[in-house]
mmCIF file of the C-alpha atoms, coordinates in Angstrom:
data_MODEL
# 
_entry.id   MODEL 
# 
loop_
_atom_site.group_PDB 
_atom_site.id 
_atom_site.type_symbol 
_atom_site.label_atom_id 
_atom_site.label_alt_id 
_atom_site.label_comp_id 
_atom_site.label_asym_id 
_atom_site.label_entity_id 
_atom_site.label_seq_id 
_atom_site.pdbx_PDB_ins_code 
_atom_site.Cartn_x 
_atom_site.Cartn_y 
_atom_site.Cartn_z 
_atom_site.occupancy 
_atom_site.B_iso_or_equiv 
_atom_site.pdbx_formal_charge 
_atom_site.auth_seq_id 
_atom_site.auth_comp_id 
_atom_site.auth_asym_id 
_atom_site.auth_atom_id 
_atom_site.pdbx_PDB_model_num 
ATOM 1  C CA . GLY A 1 1  ? 82.956  107.518 96.598  1.00 0.00 ? 1  GLY A CA 1 
ATOM 2  C CA . ASP A 1 2  ? 82.374  103.775 97.087  1.00 0.00 ? 2  ASP A CA 1 
ATOM 3  C CA . VAL A 1 3  ? 80.264  102.598 100.013 1.00 0.00 ? 3  VAL A CA 1 
ATOM 4  C CA . VAL A 1 4  ? 81.632  99.596  101.918 1.00 0.00 ? 4  VAL A CA 1 
ATOM 5  C CA . PHE A 1 5  ? 80.512  97.621  104.948 1.00 0.00 ? 5  PHE A CA 1 
ATOM 6  C CA . VAL A 1 6  ? 83.222  96.672  107.476 1.00 0.00 ? 6  VAL A CA 1 
ATOM 7  C CA . GLU A 1 7  ? 83.293  95.125  110.929 1.00 0.00 ? 7  GLU A CA 1 
ATOM 8  C CA . LYS A 1 8  ? 82.019  97.491  113.604 1.00 0.00 ? 8  LYS A CA 1 
ATOM 9  C CA . LEU A 1 9  ? 84.385  100.362 114.376 1.00 0.00 ? 9  LEU A CA 1 
ATOM 10 C CA . GLY A 1 10 ? 84.290  102.456 117.513 1.00 0.00 ? 10 GLY A CA 1 
ATOM 11 C CA . ALA A 1 11 ? 83.396  105.653 115.612 1.00 0.00 ? 11 ALA A CA 1 
ATOM 12 C CA . GLU A 1 12 ? 80.251  107.752 115.668 1.00 0.00 ? 12 GLU A CA 1 
ATOM 13 C CA . ALA A 1 13 ? 78.189  108.627 112.588 1.00 0.00 ? 13 ALA A CA 1 
ATOM 14 C CA . GLU A 1 14 ? 79.559  111.492 110.434 1.00 0.00 ? 14 GLU A CA 1 
ATOM 15 C CA . ALA A 1 15 ? 83.075  110.918 111.836 1.00 0.00 ? 15 ALA A CA 1 
ATOM 16 C CA . THR A 1 16 ? 86.164  110.629 109.644 1.00 0.00 ? 16 THR A CA 1 
ATOM 17 C CA . VAL A 1 17 ? 88.239  107.440 109.824 1.00 0.00 ? 17 VAL A CA 1 
ATOM 18 C CA . LYS A 1 18 ? 91.753  106.987 108.447 1.00 0.00 ? 18 LYS A CA 1 
ATOM 19 C CA . PHE A 1 19 ? 93.210  103.582 107.561 1.00 0.00 ? 19 PHE A CA 1 
ATOM 20 C CA . ASP A 1 20 ? 97.009  103.623 107.347 1.00 0.00 ? 20 ASP A CA 1 
ATOM 21 C CA . GLN A 1 21 ? 97.686  99.903  106.809 1.00 0.00 ? 21 GLN A CA 1 
ATOM 22 C CA . VAL A 1 22 ? 96.895  99.488  103.097 1.00 0.00 ? 22 VAL A CA 1 
ATOM 23 C CA . LEU A 1 23 ? 97.697  96.147  101.448 1.00 0.00 ? 23 LEU A CA 1 
ATOM 24 C CA . ALA A 1 24 ? 97.396  97.176  97.778  1.00 0.00 ? 24 ALA A CA 1 
ATOM 25 C CA . VAL A 1 25 ? 96.806  100.294 95.665  1.00 0.00 ? 25 VAL A CA 1 
ATOM 26 C CA . ILE A 1 26 ? 95.503  99.858  92.100  1.00 0.00 ? 26 ILE A CA 1 
ATOM 27 C CA . ASP A 1 27 ? 95.192  102.954 89.902  1.00 0.00 ? 27 ASP A CA 1 
ATOM 28 C CA . GLY A 1 28 ? 94.136  102.017 86.391  1.00 0.00 ? 28 GLY A CA 1 
ATOM 29 C CA . GLU A 1 29 ? 97.177  100.328 84.841  1.00 0.00 ? 29 GLU A CA 1 
ATOM 30 C CA . ASN A 1 30 ? 99.441  100.819 87.856  1.00 0.00 ? 30 ASN A CA 1 
ATOM 31 C CA . ALA A 1 31 ? 99.327  98.359  90.753  1.00 0.00 ? 31 ALA A CA 1 
ATOM 32 C CA . THR A 1 32 ? 101.355 98.539  93.951  1.00 0.00 ? 32 THR A CA 1 
ATOM 33 C CA . PHE A 1 33 ? 101.347 95.663  96.428  1.00 0.00 ? 33 PHE A CA 1 
ATOM 34 C CA . GLY A 1 34 ? 102.851 95.872  99.887  1.00 0.00 ? 34 GLY A CA 1 
ATOM 35 C CA . ALA A 1 35 ? 104.974 93.372  101.732 1.00 0.00 ? 35 ALA A CA 1 
ATOM 36 C CA . PRO A 1 36 ? 102.991 93.388  104.018 1.00 0.00 ? 36 PRO A CA 1 
ATOM 37 C CA . VAL A 1 37 ? 101.729 97.001  103.634 1.00 0.00 ? 37 VAL A CA 1 
ATOM 38 C CA . VAL A 1 38 ? 102.270 99.825  101.134 1.00 0.00 ? 38 VAL A CA 1 
ATOM 39 C CA . GLU A 1 39 ? 104.492 102.488 102.691 1.00 0.00 ? 39 GLU A CA 1 
ATOM 40 C CA . GLY A 1 40 ? 102.931 105.964 102.896 1.00 0.00 ? 40 GLY A CA 1 
ATOM 41 C CA . ALA A 1 41 ? 99.506  104.853 101.632 1.00 0.00 ? 41 ALA A CA 1 
ATOM 42 C CA . SER A 1 42 ? 96.301  105.644 103.494 1.00 0.00 ? 42 SER A CA 1 
ATOM 43 C CA . VAL A 1 43 ? 92.557  105.626 102.946 1.00 0.00 ? 43 VAL A CA 1 
ATOM 44 C CA . THR A 1 44 ? 90.206  108.270 104.347 1.00 0.00 ? 44 THR A CA 1 
ATOM 45 C CA . ALA A 1 45 ? 86.529  107.440 104.825 1.00 0.00 ? 45 ALA A CA 1 
ATOM 46 C CA . ASN A 1 46 ? 83.418  108.960 106.407 1.00 0.00 ? 46 ASN A CA 1 
ATOM 47 C CA . VAL A 1 47 ? 81.212  106.895 108.710 1.00 0.00 ? 47 VAL A CA 1 
ATOM 48 C CA . VAL A 1 48 ? 77.677  106.834 107.313 1.00 0.00 ? 48 VAL A CA 1 
ATOM 49 C CA . LYS A 1 49 ? 76.104  104.709 110.051 1.00 0.00 ? 49 LYS A CA 1 
ATOM 50 C CA . SER A 1 50 ? 76.537  101.721 112.317 1.00 0.00 ? 50 SER A CA 1 
ATOM 51 C CA . GLY A 1 51 ? 74.042  98.908  112.502 1.00 0.00 ? 51 GLY A CA 1 
ATOM 52 C CA . LYS A 1 52 ? 73.386  95.195  112.564 1.00 0.00 ? 52 LYS A CA 1 
ATOM 53 C CA . GLY A 1 53 ? 73.098  92.825  109.621 1.00 0.00 ? 53 GLY A CA 1 
ATOM 54 C CA . ALA A 1 54 ? 70.274  90.423  108.862 1.00 0.00 ? 54 ALA A CA 1 
ATOM 55 C CA . LYS A 1 55 ? 69.497  87.775  111.444 1.00 0.00 ? 55 LYS A CA 1 
ATOM 56 C CA . VAL A 1 56 ? 71.111  84.379  110.960 1.00 0.00 ? 56 VAL A CA 1 
ATOM 57 C CA . ARG A 1 57 ? 69.401  81.407  112.609 1.00 0.00 ? 57 ARG A CA 1 
ATOM 58 C CA . VAL A 1 58 ? 71.678  78.848  114.268 1.00 0.00 ? 58 VAL A CA 1 
ATOM 59 C CA . TYR A 1 59 ? 69.909  75.512  114.813 1.00 0.00 ? 59 TYR A CA 1 
ATOM 60 C CA . LYS A 1 60 ? 71.509  72.584  116.608 1.00 0.00 ? 60 LYS A CA 1 
ATOM 61 C CA . MET A 1 61 ? 69.934  69.154  116.881 1.00 0.00 ? 61 MET A CA 1 
ATOM 62 C CA . LYS A 1 62 ? 71.020  65.703  117.974 1.00 0.00 ? 62 LYS A CA 1 
ATOM 63 C CA . PRO A 1 63 ? 68.734  63.068  116.512 1.00 0.00 ? 63 PRO A CA 1 
ATOM 64 C CA . LYS A 1 64 ? 66.959  60.600  118.817 1.00 0.00 ? 64 LYS A CA 1 
ATOM 65 C CA . LYS A 1 65 ? 68.136  62.495  121.942 1.00 0.00 ? 65 LYS A CA 1 
ATOM 66 C CA . GLY A 1 66 ? 65.552  65.288  122.179 1.00 0.00 ? 66 GLY A CA 1 
ATOM 67 C CA . TYR A 1 67 ? 68.234  67.992  121.958 1.00 0.00 ? 67 TYR A CA 1 
ATOM 68 C CA . ARG A 1 68 ? 67.197  71.039  119.950 1.00 0.00 ? 68 ARG A CA 1 
ATOM 69 C CA . ARG A 1 69 ? 68.531  74.595  120.307 1.00 0.00 ? 69 ARG A CA 1 
ATOM 70 C CA . THR A 1 70 ? 67.737  77.665  118.210 1.00 0.00 ? 70 THR A CA 1 
ATOM 71 C CA . GLN A 1 71 ? 69.840  80.792  118.451 1.00 0.00 ? 71 GLN A CA 1 
ATOM 72 C CA . GLY A 1 72 ? 69.862  84.011  116.439 1.00 0.00 ? 72 GLY A CA 1 
ATOM 73 C CA . HIS A 1 73 ? 72.828  86.219  115.563 1.00 0.00 ? 73 HIS A CA 1 
ATOM 74 C CA . ARG A 1 74 ? 73.084  89.692  114.023 1.00 0.00 ? 74 ARG A CA 1 
ATOM 75 C CA . GLN A 1 75 ? 76.589  90.778  113.050 1.00 0.00 ? 75 GLN A CA 1 
ATOM 76 C CA . PRO A 1 76 ? 77.369  94.438  113.830 1.00 0.00 ? 76 PRO A CA 1 
ATOM 77 C CA . TYR A 1 77 ? 78.803  96.538  110.986 1.00 0.00 ? 77 TYR A CA 1 
ATOM 78 C CA . THR A 1 78 ? 79.893  100.063 110.116 1.00 0.00 ? 78 THR A CA 1 
ATOM 79 C CA . LYS A 1 79 ? 78.928  101.572 106.761 1.00 0.00 ? 79 LYS A CA 1 
ATOM 80 C CA . LEU A 1 80 ? 81.729  103.717 105.286 1.00 0.00 ? 80 LEU A CA 1 
ATOM 81 C CA . GLN A 1 81 ? 81.911  106.032 102.298 1.00 0.00 ? 81 GLN A CA 1 
ATOM 82 C CA . ILE A 1 82 ? 85.432  106.237 100.843 1.00 0.00 ? 82 ILE A CA 1 
ATOM 83 C CA . GLU A 1 83 ? 86.599  109.837 100.414 1.00 0.00 ? 83 GLU A CA 1 
ATOM 84 C CA . ALA A 1 84 ? 90.250  109.569 99.315  1.00 0.00 ? 84 ALA A CA 1 
ATOM 85 C CA . ILE A 1 85 ? 92.987  107.040 98.616  1.00 0.00 ? 85 ILE A CA 1 
ATOM 86 C CA . ASN A 1 86 ? 96.394  108.579 99.241  1.00 0.00 ? 86 ASN A CA 1 
ATOM 87 C CA . ALA A 1 87 ? 99.285  106.646 97.735  1.00 0.00 ? 87 ALA A CA 1 
# 
């Protein structure tokens, strides 16, 4: 039921996404770590929405040379709601 923000995925809103390369599964006292991935583990999530993060200003300046540049950047993201962790 957790909501996480990940890098933008090519999935539409209300779609179901499955991640099959899971690095670690922790269930209370039990912890399983993969080398490099846990075999047979997967995570199923629903796409809530896609969007862009807050604007970050990039400012470059070289003193005494008259060089000044301002640039903005908004990182795209996908908001996911975790439905199930299958281990």
